Coordinates of C-alpha atoms in Angstrom, one line a residue:
X2 CA 273.3 -5.6 -29.8
X3 CA 270.3 -7.2 -31.4
X4 CA 268.2 -9.6 -29.5
X5 CA 268.4 -13.1 -30.9
X6 CA 266.5 -16.2 -30.1
X7 CA 268.7 -18.7 -28.3
X8 CA 268.6 -22.3 -29.7
X9 CA 269.0 -25.2 -27.4
X10 CA 272.5 -26.1 -28.6
X11 CA 273.9 -22.7 -27.7
X12 CA 275.0 -21.8 -24.2
X13 CA 274.9 -18.3 -22.9
X14 CA 278.7 -18.3 -23.0
X15 CA 278.7 -19.3 -26.7
X16 CA 276.3 -16.5 -27.5
X17 CA 278.6 -14.1 -25.7
X18 CA 281.4 -15.1 -28.1
X19 CA 279.1 -14.8 -31.1
X20 CA 277.8 -11.3 -30.2
X21 CA 281.0 -9.8 -29.1
X22 CA 283.1 -10.0 -32.3
X23 CA 286.0 -7.6 -32.3
X24 CA 284.1 -5.2 -34.7
X25 CA 281.0 -5.2 -32.6
X26 CA 283.1 -4.6 -29.5
X27 CA 284.6 -1.5 -31.1
X28 CA 281.2 -0.2 -32.1
X29 CA 280.0 -0.6 -28.5
X30 CA 282.9 1.4 -27.0
X31 CA 281.0 4.5 -27.8
X32 CA 278.6 3.8 -24.9
X33 CA 280.7 1.7 -22.6
X34 CA 282.6 4.5 -21.1
X35 CA 279.7 5.9 -19.1
X36 CA 276.4 5.0 -20.7
X37 CA 274.2 2.1 -20.6
X38 CA 274.8 -1.5 -21.8
X39 CA 273.4 -4.9 -21.3
X40 CA 275.5 -7.6 -19.7
X41 CA 274.0 -10.9 -18.5
X42 CA 270.5 -9.4 -19.0
X43 CA 271.2 -6.7 -16.5
X44 CA 271.0 -3.0 -17.5
X45 CA 274.1 -1.3 -16.2
X46 CA 275.3 2.3 -16.1
X47 CA 279.1 2.4 -16.1
X48 CA 281.1 5.5 -15.4
X49 CA 283.9 5.9 -13.0
X50 CA 287.6 6.7 -12.7
X51 CA 290.2 4.0 -12.9
X52 CA 293.1 4.0 -10.4
X53 CA 294.8 7.0 -12.1
X54 CA 291.9 9.3 -11.2
X55 CA 292.8 12.5 -9.5
X56 CA 290.7 15.5 -8.6
X57 CA 289.9 17.7 -11.5
X58 CA 289.5 21.5 -11.4
X59 CA 286.3 22.7 -9.9
X60 CA 283.2 23.4 -11.8
X61 CA 282.6 26.9 -13.1
X62 CA 280.1 27.5 -10.4
X63 CA 277.8 25.5 -8.1
X64 CA 274.7 25.9 -10.2
X65 CA 272.8 22.7 -11.0
X66 CA 270.3 22.0 -13.8
X67 CA 267.3 19.7 -13.6
X68 CA 266.0 18.6 -17.0
X69 CA 262.4 17.4 -16.8
X70 CA 261.2 15.7 -19.9
X71 CA 257.5 15.7 -20.5
X72 CA 257.4 12.6 -22.7
X73 CA 254.7 12.4 -25.4
X74 CA 254.2 16.0 -26.4
X75 CA 252.8 18.4 -23.9
X76 CA 249.7 20.5 -24.7
X77 CA 250.7 24.1 -24.2
X78 CA 247.3 25.7 -24.3
X79 CA 246.1 23.7 -21.3
X80 CA 249.4 24.5 -19.5
X81 CA 249.6 28.3 -19.9
X82 CA 246.0 29.3 -20.6
X83 CA 245.6 32.4 -22.9
X84 CA 243.0 34.4 -21.1
X85 CA 243.3 37.2 -23.6
X86 CA 242.2 34.7 -26.3
X87 CA 239.9 32.6 -24.2
X88 CA 236.9 32.7 -26.6
X89 CA 238.9 31.4 -29.5
X90 CA 240.6 28.9 -27.2
X91 CA 237.3 27.6 -25.8
X92 CA 235.7 27.4 -29.3
X93 CA 238.6 25.4 -30.6
X94 CA 238.3 22.7 -27.9
X95 CA 234.8 22.8 -26.4
X96 CA 235.2 19.6 -24.4
X97 CA 238.7 20.1 -23.0
X98 CA 239.3 23.8 -22.5
X99 CA 239.9 25.2 -19.0
X100 CA 237.0 27.6 -17.9
X101 CA 238.1 31.0 -16.8
X102 CA 236.8 30.4 -13.3
X103 CA 239.2 27.4 -13.1
X104 CA 242.3 29.4 -14.0
X105 CA 244.8 30.9 -11.6
X106 CA 245.7 34.3 -13.0
X107 CA 249.4 34.9 -13.3
X108 CA 248.8 38.1 -15.3
X109 CA 245.7 39.7 -16.8
X110 CA 246.4 37.8 -20.0
X111 CA 247.7 34.4 -18.9
X112 CA 247.2 31.8 -16.2
X113 CA 247.5 28.2 -15.2
X114 CA 244.7 25.6 -14.4
X115 CA 243.8 25.6 -10.7
X116 CA 245.1 22.0 -10.4
X117 CA 248.5 23.5 -10.9
X118 CA 248.0 25.5 -7.8
X119 CA 251.4 24.9 -6.3
X120 CA 252.8 27.2 -9.0
X121 CA 250.8 30.1 -7.5
X122 CA 253.1 30.4 -4.5
X123 CA 256.2 29.8 -6.7
X124 CA 255.0 32.6 -8.9
X125 CA 254.6 34.9 -5.9
X126 CA 258.1 33.9 -4.6
X127 CA 259.7 34.7 -7.9
X128 CA 260.5 31.1 -8.7
X129 CA 258.5 30.4 -11.9
X130 CA 258.9 31.5 -15.5
X131 CA 257.4 30.2 -18.7
X132 CA 258.7 30.8 -22.2
X133 CA 255.9 31.0 -24.7
X134 CA 255.7 29.0 -27.9
X135 CA 259.0 27.3 -28.0
X136 CA 259.8 25.2 -31.1
X137 CA 261.9 24.8 -34.2
X138 CA 262.0 25.0 -38.0
X139 CA 261.0 21.8 -39.8
X140 CA 259.2 20.2 -36.8
X141 CA 258.5 16.6 -38.0
X142 CA 255.7 15.8 -35.4
X143 CA 257.4 12.4 -34.8
X144 CA 258.0 11.2 -31.3
X145 CA 261.3 9.6 -32.2
X146 CA 262.7 12.3 -34.4
X147 CA 261.4 15.1 -32.2
X148 CA 263.0 13.6 -29.1
X149 CA 266.3 13.2 -31.0
X150 CA 266.3 16.8 -32.1
X151 CA 265.7 18.1 -28.6
X152 CA 268.6 16.0 -27.4
X153 CA 271.1 16.7 -30.2
X154 CA 270.0 20.3 -31.2
X155 CA 270.3 19.3 -34.9
X156 CA 267.3 20.6 -36.7
X157 CA 268.4 19.0 -39.9
X158 CA 267.6 15.6 -38.4
X159 CA 264.9 13.8 -40.4
X160 CA 265.4 10.3 -39.1
X161 CA 267.8 8.4 -36.8
X162 CA 270.6 9.5 -39.2
X163 CA 271.1 12.8 -37.5
X164 CA 273.9 14.0 -35.1
X165 CA 274.6 11.3 -32.6
X166 CA 276.1 13.5 -29.9
X167 CA 273.9 15.5 -27.5
X168 CA 274.1 19.2 -26.6
X169 CA 274.9 18.2 -23.0
X170 CA 277.3 15.5 -24.2
X171 CA 279.2 18.1 -26.1
X172 CA 279.3 20.4 -23.1
X173 CA 280.7 17.7 -20.9
X174 CA 283.2 16.6 -23.6
X175 CA 284.7 20.1 -23.5
X176 CA 284.5 20.3 -19.7
X177 CA 286.3 17.0 -19.2
X178 CA 288.7 16.6 -22.2
X179 CA 290.7 13.9 -20.5
X180 CA 287.6 12.1 -19.1
X181 CA 288.7 8.6 -20.0
X182 CA 291.7 8.7 -17.6
X183 CA 290.7 11.6 -15.4
X184 CA 286.9 11.8 -14.9
X185 CA 285.2 13.8 -12.1
X186 CA 284.8 12.3 -8.6
X187 CA 281.0 12.6 -8.8
X188 CA 279.0 11.6 -11.9
X189 CA 279.0 14.5 -14.4
X190 CA 275.2 13.9 -14.8
X191 CA 272.6 11.5 -13.5
X192 CA 269.8 10.3 -15.8
X193 CA 266.8 8.2 -14.7
X194 CA 265.3 6.1 -17.4
X195 CA 265.4 6.8 -21.2
X196 CA 268.3 4.6 -22.0
X197 CA 268.2 5.3 -25.7
X198 CA 268.3 9.1 -25.2
X199 CA 271.4 10.7 -26.8
X200 CA 271.3 13.9 -24.7
X201 CA 274.6 13.1 -22.8
X202 CA 276.4 11.3 -25.7
X203 CA 279.8 12.6 -26.5
X204 CA 282.0 11.3 -29.3
X205 CA 283.5 8.7 -27.0
X206 CA 281.2 8.1 -24.1
X207 CA 277.9 8.9 -22.5
X208 CA 278.5 11.2 -19.6
X209 CA 275.5 10.3 -17.5
X210 CA 275.3 7.8 -14.7
X211 CA 272.1 6.1 -15.8
X212 CA 269.6 4.0 -14.0
X213 CA 266.7 2.2 -15.7
X214 CA 264.1 3.6 -13.2
X215 CA 263.7 5.4 -9.9
X216 CA 263.6 2.2 -7.9
X217 CA 267.1 1.3 -9.2
X218 CA 268.3 4.8 -8.3
X219 CA 266.8 4.4 -4.8
X220 CA 268.5 1.1 -4.4
X221 CA 271.9 2.6 -5.3
X222 CA 271.3 5.7 -3.1
X223 CA 270.3 3.7 -0.1
X224 CA 272.8 0.8 -0.3
X225 CA 275.6 1.9 -2.6
X226 CA 275.3 -1.3 -4.6
X227 CA 274.0 -2.1 -8.0
X228 CA 274.7 -5.5 -9.5
X229 CA 276.8 -8.5 -9.0
X230 CA 278.9 -9.7 -12.0
X231 CA 279.5 -13.4 -12.6
X232 CA 283.2 -14.0 -13.1
X233 CA 282.5 -17.3 -15.0
X234 CA 281.2 -15.3 -17.9
X235 CA 284.8 -14.2 -18.7
X236 CA 286.5 -17.6 -18.5
X237 CA 288.4 -18.9 -21.6
X238 CA 287.0 -16.2 -24.0
X239 CA 288.7 -15.5 -27.3
X240 CA 288.5 -11.8 -26.7
X241 CA 289.5 -12.1 -23.0
X242 CA 291.1 -8.6 -22.9
X243 CA 288.0 -6.9 -24.2
X244 CA 285.6 -8.7 -21.9
X245 CA 287.9 -8.0 -19.0
X246 CA 287.7 -4.4 -19.9
X247 CA 283.9 -4.6 -19.8
X248 CA 284.1 -6.2 -16.4
X249 CA 286.3 -3.5 -15.1
X250 CA 284.0 -0.8 -16.4
X251 CA 281.0 -2.5 -14.8
X252 CA 282.9 -3.0 -11.5
X253 CA 283.9 0.7 -11.3
X254 CA 280.2 1.6 -11.3
X255 CA 280.2 0.5 -7.7
X256 CA 282.5 3.4 -6.9
X257 CA 280.1 6.0 -8.3
X258 CA 277.3 4.1 -6.5
X259 CA 279.3 4.6 -3.3
X260 CA 279.6 8.3 -3.9
X261 CA 275.9 8.6 -4.5
X262 CA 275.2 6.6 -1.4
X263 CA 277.4 8.8 0.7
X264 CA 275.6 12.0 -0.5
X265 CA 272.2 10.4 0.1
X266 CA 273.2 9.5 3.7
X267 CA 274.4 13.0 4.3
X268 CA 271.3 14.7 2.8
X269 CA 267.8 14.7 4.3
X270 CA 264.3 15.3 3.0
X271 CA 262.6 18.0 5.1
X272 CA 259.2 18.0 3.4
X273 CA 256.8 15.2 2.6
X274 CA 256.4 14.3 -1.1
X275 CA 253.5 12.6 -2.8
X276 CA 253.6 8.8 -3.3
X277 CA 254.4 8.5 -7.0
X278 CA 257.5 7.7 -9.0
X279 CA 258.0 11.2 -10.3
X280 CA 257.9 12.7 -6.8
X281 CA 260.3 10.0 -5.6
X282 CA 262.8 11.0 -8.3
X283 CA 262.8 14.6 -7.1
X284 CA 262.9 13.6 -3.5
X285 CA 266.1 11.5 -4.1
X286 CA 267.7 14.2 -6.1
X287 CA 267.0 16.7 -3.3
X288 CA 268.8 14.5 -0.8
X289 CA 271.8 14.0 -3.2
X290 CA 272.1 17.8 -3.8
X291 CA 271.8 18.6 0.0
X292 CA 274.2 15.8 0.7
X293 CA 276.9 17.5 -1.4
X294 CA 276.9 15.4 -4.6
X295 CA 278.7 17.5 -7.3
X296 CA 276.8 16.2 -10.3
X297 CA 276.0 19.2 -12.6
X298 CA 272.9 18.0 -14.4
X299 CA 270.1 15.6 -13.6
X300 CA 267.5 14.3 -16.2
X301 CA 264.2 12.9 -15.1
X302 CA 261.0 12.0 -17.1
X303 CA 257.3 12.2 -16.6
X304 CA 255.6 10.0 -19.2
X305 CA 252.1 10.0 -20.6
X306 CA 251.7 13.3 -22.5
X307 CA 250.6 11.8 -25.8
X308 CA 247.0 12.8 -25.1
X309 CA 245.1 11.9 -28.3
X310 CA 242.1 10.9 -26.2
X311 CA 240.4 11.9 -22.9
X312 CA 243.0 14.6 -22.5
X313 CA 241.2 16.6 -19.8
X314 CA 241.5 13.8 -17.2
X315 CA 245.0 12.6 -18.2
X316 CA 246.6 16.1 -18.5
X317 CA 245.1 17.2 -15.2
X318 CA 246.6 14.2 -13.4
X319 CA 250.0 14.7 -15.1
X320 CA 250.3 18.5 -14.5
X321 CA 249.1 18.0 -10.9
X322 CA 251.9 15.4 -10.4
X323 CA 254.5 17.6 -12.0
X324 CA 253.7 20.9 -10.2
X325 CA 253.1 19.3 -6.8
X326 CA 256.5 17.5 -7.0
X327 CA 258.3 20.6 -8.2
X328 CA 256.8 22.6 -5.4
X329 CA 257.8 20.1 -2.7
X330 CA 261.3 19.8 -4.3
X331 CA 262.1 23.5 -4.1
X332 CA 260.5 23.8 -0.6
X333 CA 262.8 21.0 0.4
X334 CA 265.9 22.8 -1.0
X335 CA 265.0 26.0 0.8
X336 CA 265.9 24.5 4.1
X337 CA 269.6 24.5 3.0
X338 CA 269.6 27.4 0.6
X339 CA 270.1 25.1 -2.4
X340 CA 266.9 26.4 -4.1
X341 CA 268.9 29.4 -5.4
X342 CA 271.5 27.1 -7.0
X343 CA 269.1 24.7 -8.8
X344 CA 267.2 25.5 -12.0
X345 CA 264.5 23.2 -13.2
X346 CA 263.5 23.2 -16.9
X347 CA 260.7 21.2 -18.7
X348 CA 260.8 20.2 -22.3
X349 CA 258.8 18.0 -24.6
X350 CA 259.3 16.7 -28.1
X351 CA 256.5 18.9 -29.5
X352 CA 253.2 20.5 -28.5
X353 CA 249.6 19.8 -29.4
X354 CA 247.2 21.3 -32.0
X355 CA 244.8 24.1 -31.2
X356 CA 241.7 22.1 -32.0
X357 CA 240.5 19.1 -30.1
X358 CA 239.9 15.9 -32.1
X359 CA 237.0 13.5 -32.1
X360 CA 238.3 11.6 -29.1
X361 CA 238.3 14.6 -26.8
X362 CA 242.1 14.9 -27.1
X363 CA 244.6 16.8 -29.2
X364 CA 246.9 15.6 -32.0
X365 CA 250.6 16.3 -32.5
X366 CA 251.4 20.0 -32.9
X367 CA 254.3 22.4 -33.0
X368 CA 255.0 25.1 -30.4
X369 CA 254.6 24.7 -26.6
X370 CA 255.8 26.5 -23.5
X371 CA 258.9 25.6 -21.6
X372 CA 258.6 26.0 -17.8
X373 CA 261.4 27.0 -15.6
X374 CA 261.6 26.8 -11.8
X375 CA 264.0 27.9 -9.0
X376 CA 265.2 30.7 -6.8
X377 CA 267.9 31.7 -9.2
X378 CA 265.4 33.1 -11.7
X379 CA 265.4 36.6 -10.1
X380 CA 261.7 36.9 -10.4
X381 CA 258.7 35.2 -12.1
X382 CA 257.5 36.1 -15.5
X383 CA 256.3 35.1 -18.9
X384 CA 258.9 35.3 -21.6
X385 CA 258.5 35.7 -25.4
X386 CA 255.5 36.1 -27.6
X387 CA 252.4 34.0 -27.5
X388 CA 251.1 33.3 -31.0
X389 CA 247.6 34.4 -32.1
X390 CA 245.3 31.4 -32.1
X391 CA 243.6 32.7 -35.3
X392 CA 246.9 32.6 -37.1
X393 CA 247.4 28.9 -37.1
X394 CA 248.5 27.0 -40.1
X395 CA 246.2 24.9 -42.2
X396 CA 246.6 22.0 -39.8
X397 CA 245.7 24.0 -36.7
X398 CA 249.3 24.3 -35.4
X399 CA 250.7 27.1 -33.4
X400 CA 253.8 28.5 -35.0
X401 CA 256.8 28.8 -32.7
X402 CA 258.1 32.3 -31.6
X403 CA 261.2 31.2 -29.6
X404 CA 263.8 28.8 -31.0
X405 CA 264.5 26.0 -28.4
X406 CA 268.2 26.4 -29.1
X407 CA 268.0 30.0 -27.8
X408 CA 266.7 28.7 -24.5
X409 CA 269.5 26.1 -24.4
X410 CA 272.1 28.8 -25.2
X411 CA 270.8 31.1 -22.4
X412 CA 271.0 28.2 -19.9
X413 CA 274.6 27.4 -21.0
X414 CA 275.9 31.0 -20.8
X415 CA 273.9 32.6 -18.0
X416 CA 273.4 29.6 -15.7
X417 CA 276.4 27.3 -16.5
X418 CA 279.0 30.1 -17.3
X419 CA 280.0 28.7 -20.8
X420 CA 281.6 31.2 -23.1
X421 CA 279.5 32.2 -26.0
X422 CA 281.8 30.8 -28.8
X423 CA 281.7 27.4 -27.0
X424 CA 277.9 27.6 -26.7
X425 CA 277.6 28.2 -30.4
X426 CA 279.8 25.2 -31.0
X427 CA 277.8 23.0 -28.6
X428 CA 274.6 24.0 -30.5
X429 CA 276.2 23.1 -33.9
X430 CA 276.8 26.6 -35.1
X431 CA 273.5 28.2 -34.0
X432 CA 274.0 31.9 -33.5
X433 CA 273.8 33.1 -29.9
X434 CA 270.5 34.8 -29.3
X435 CA 269.7 34.9 -25.6
X436 CA 266.3 34.8 -24.0
X437 CA 265.5 37.0 -21.1
X438 CA 265.3 34.3 -18.3
X439 CA 266.6 36.5 -15.6
X440 CA 269.3 34.1 -14.5
X441 CA 273.0 34.5 -13.7
X442 CA 275.9 32.0 -13.6
X443 CA 277.3 33.7 -10.4
X444 CA 280.8 33.4 -11.8
X445 CA 283.8 35.5 -11.0
X446 CA 284.6 35.3 -14.7
X447 CA 281.5 37.0 -16.0
X448 CA 283.5 38.5 -18.8
X449 CA 283.4 35.0 -20.3
X450 CA 279.7 35.2 -21.0
X451 CA 279.4 38.9 -22.0
X452 CA 277.0 38.8 -25.0
X453 CA 278.7 41.9 -26.5
X454 CA 282.4 41.0 -26.2
X455 CA 282.5 37.2 -26.4
X456 CA 285.7 35.6 -25.1
X457 CA 287.5 32.3 -25.6
X458 CA 290.5 31.3 -27.5
X459 CA 290.9 28.8 -30.3
X460 CA 290.7 25.2 -29.2
X461 CA 292.9 22.2 -29.9
X462 CA 290.9 20.0 -32.2
X463 CA 291.9 16.3 -32.5
X464 CA 290.3 13.5 -34.5
X465 CA 291.0 9.8 -34.7
X466 CA 290.4 7.9 -37.9
X467 CA 291.5 4.6 -39.5
X468 CA 292.8 3.8 -43.0
X469 CA 291.9 0.4 -44.2
X470 CA 290.3 -0.1 -40.8
X471 CA 293.6 -1.1 -39.3
X472 CA 296.0 1.9 -39.5
X473 CA 295.1 4.6 -36.9
X474 CA 295.9 8.2 -37.6
X475 CA 295.5 11.2 -35.2
X476 CA 294.7 14.6 -36.8
X477 CA 295.5 17.6 -34.6
X478 CA 294.7 21.2 -35.5
X479 CA 297.0 23.5 -33.6
X480 CA 295.7 27.0 -32.6
X481 CA 299.2 28.3 -31.9
X482 CA 302.8 27.2 -31.7
X483 CA 303.4 24.7 -28.9
X484 CA 305.1 21.5 -27.8
X485 CA 303.0 18.4 -28.5
X486 CA 303.4 15.0 -26.8
X487 CA 301.2 11.9 -27.5
X488 CA 301.4 8.8 -25.4
X489 CA 299.4 5.5 -25.4
X490 CA 298.1 4.1 -22.1
X491 CA 296.6 0.7 -21.5
X492 CA 293.3 0.3 -19.8
X493 CA 295.0 -0.1 -16.4
X494 CA 296.4 3.4 -16.9
X495 CA 300.0 2.4 -17.6
X496 CA 302.0 4.5 -20.1
X497 CA 303.0 2.0 -22.7
X498 CA 304.6 4.0 -25.6
X499 CA 305.3 7.5 -26.8
X500 CA 303.9 8.2 -30.3
X501 CA 304.9 11.8 -30.8
X502 CA 307.0 14.3 -28.9
X503 CA 307.9 17.5 -30.9
X504 CA 307.4 21.2 -31.1
X505 CA 304.7 22.1 -33.7
X506 CA 303.9 25.3 -35.4
X507 CA 300.3 26.6 -35.7
X508 CA 298.8 24.3 -38.3
X509 CA 296.8 21.1 -38.9
X510 CA 298.9 17.9 -39.1
X511 CA 298.4 14.2 -38.8
X512 CA 300.3 11.4 -36.9
X513 CA 300.6 7.9 -38.3
X514 CA 300.4 6.1 -35.0
X515 CA 301.9 2.7 -36.0
X516 CA 304.7 4.3 -37.9
X517 CA 305.6 6.8 -35.1
X518 CA 305.6 4.4 -32.1
X519 CA 309.1 4.1 -30.6
X520 CA 308.4 0.4 -29.7
X521 CA 305.9 -2.3 -30.6
X522 CA 303.0 -3.0 -28.2
X523 CA 300.4 -5.8 -28.1
X524 CA 297.2 -5.6 -30.0
X525 CA 294.2 -4.2 -28.1
X526 CA 292.3 -1.2 -26.9
X527 CA 294.4 1.7 -25.6
X528 CA 293.8 5.4 -24.7
X529 CA 295.9 8.1 -26.3
X530 CA 296.7 11.2 -24.3
X531 CA 297.6 14.5 -26.1
X532 CA 299.5 16.9 -23.9
X533 CA 299.7 20.5 -25.1
X534 CA 300.6 23.5 -22.8
X535 CA 299.6 21.7 -19.7
X536 CA 296.3 20.5 -21.0
X537 CA 295.4 16.9 -21.8
X538 CA 293.0 15.4 -24.4
X539 CA 292.1 11.7 -24.6
X540 CA 290.3 9.2 -26.7
X541 CA 290.2 5.4 -27.2
X542 CA 292.2 3.8 -30.0
X543 CA 292.5 0.3 -31.4
X544 CA 296.0 -1.1 -32.1
X545 CA 296.2 -4.2 -34.3

């Protein structure tokens, strides 16, 4: 929704009608299911079961992933200092290099600045790894495009016209195929800030419970409440059913807020964290995890890494904040043994160049390390190959030696127990090439992730499309012979009509929804459910 200046003759209610045309409403449905939206000038995160919700099957394991975005482009050379190339490193950045006597040695060849000292004990405890020189082909060095590529794993993206689903969104879409009527009891993911990020976007919904900042998350965690909704907004509206749907979506947020509140009350912080917003995010997450919240993925952000000027001071402060908070977080989790079930991973939209600029900073570059933390790493280490500083390109960029999608693939298979064929699908066809992170998914079904003998059967693929924008068709690709039933449910979860109920041979076929309905129903938004061999798949559909 674009912001528009409000003239004196238009009331807020009039503007609500103007903005929410039927077409714009349908476009908005892609984020309403679970993502963020603006209603009455309030940022809301909406995601929760309706009355039909029942318990879904358990997660593949109890492992949890913490995604830590270092927003702005982190400087890798001042994060993992190349002691074996220190002369070339110091000559390239005479004002901002880290002297050898200020480096904590991890190995004879590499170390971290002494202000990242909390990593020294994590290294000794086998809880810290770094992957050298992570990047991608065709790095644009744009904050916007770079951020989008790291979220959607689509290296063909050159602008905001790239893939609009995220790699985690595709993972959750497969994990919860009937999410619209049967989502999990806990939020699938929790995201703090970064409302525009597409990381958790699926085709239909955003799978993250999103708060605008850590203070809003704290309010929800401590009180179980989020926002009040003014009923008068919905009086006498032309598109009353659509707006009532929005109200229902917003109101169900309270239920996830209640789940978060219950976990927060059960959990307890057992270490003292620093007084800053980033530490507060990890402190709250620690309590939620220890309190039994079943969310699989958390995403948090540390801003400020676009260090074009005065980098030495800025980067020191940022990395001190990061590493202190991570150290406290995993110390906190050790009290309950959760440190072995939680993996933290940093990423940034790009790295910085080798040479400092005239403002005692560094400009946008290519490769940078990814840092991983947690007791599930089975030992500390440095992974991959660090590039030679003398082999930079003509713009002073380090070339990457590890594709970022290989790190993602390793996390998905070896931490989250996703079968390799599915991982390749989530990463848009990228061939599986694992990185030696020393992690395991702790699953009883380890054959599902065997890199030599990948398993997994063909999937049911379904797609909704419209002819002339009014006539809906459902395309279904059958992997085998089976009975297929398709029903339409209203937004209250009531089965309104059967569209298809036949045995189908292995093939791809389409269903003309309006033509196949056994009775007429009112115009509006519905949810179709495909039932095949005991499995259900769902998506929103517009009937006119």
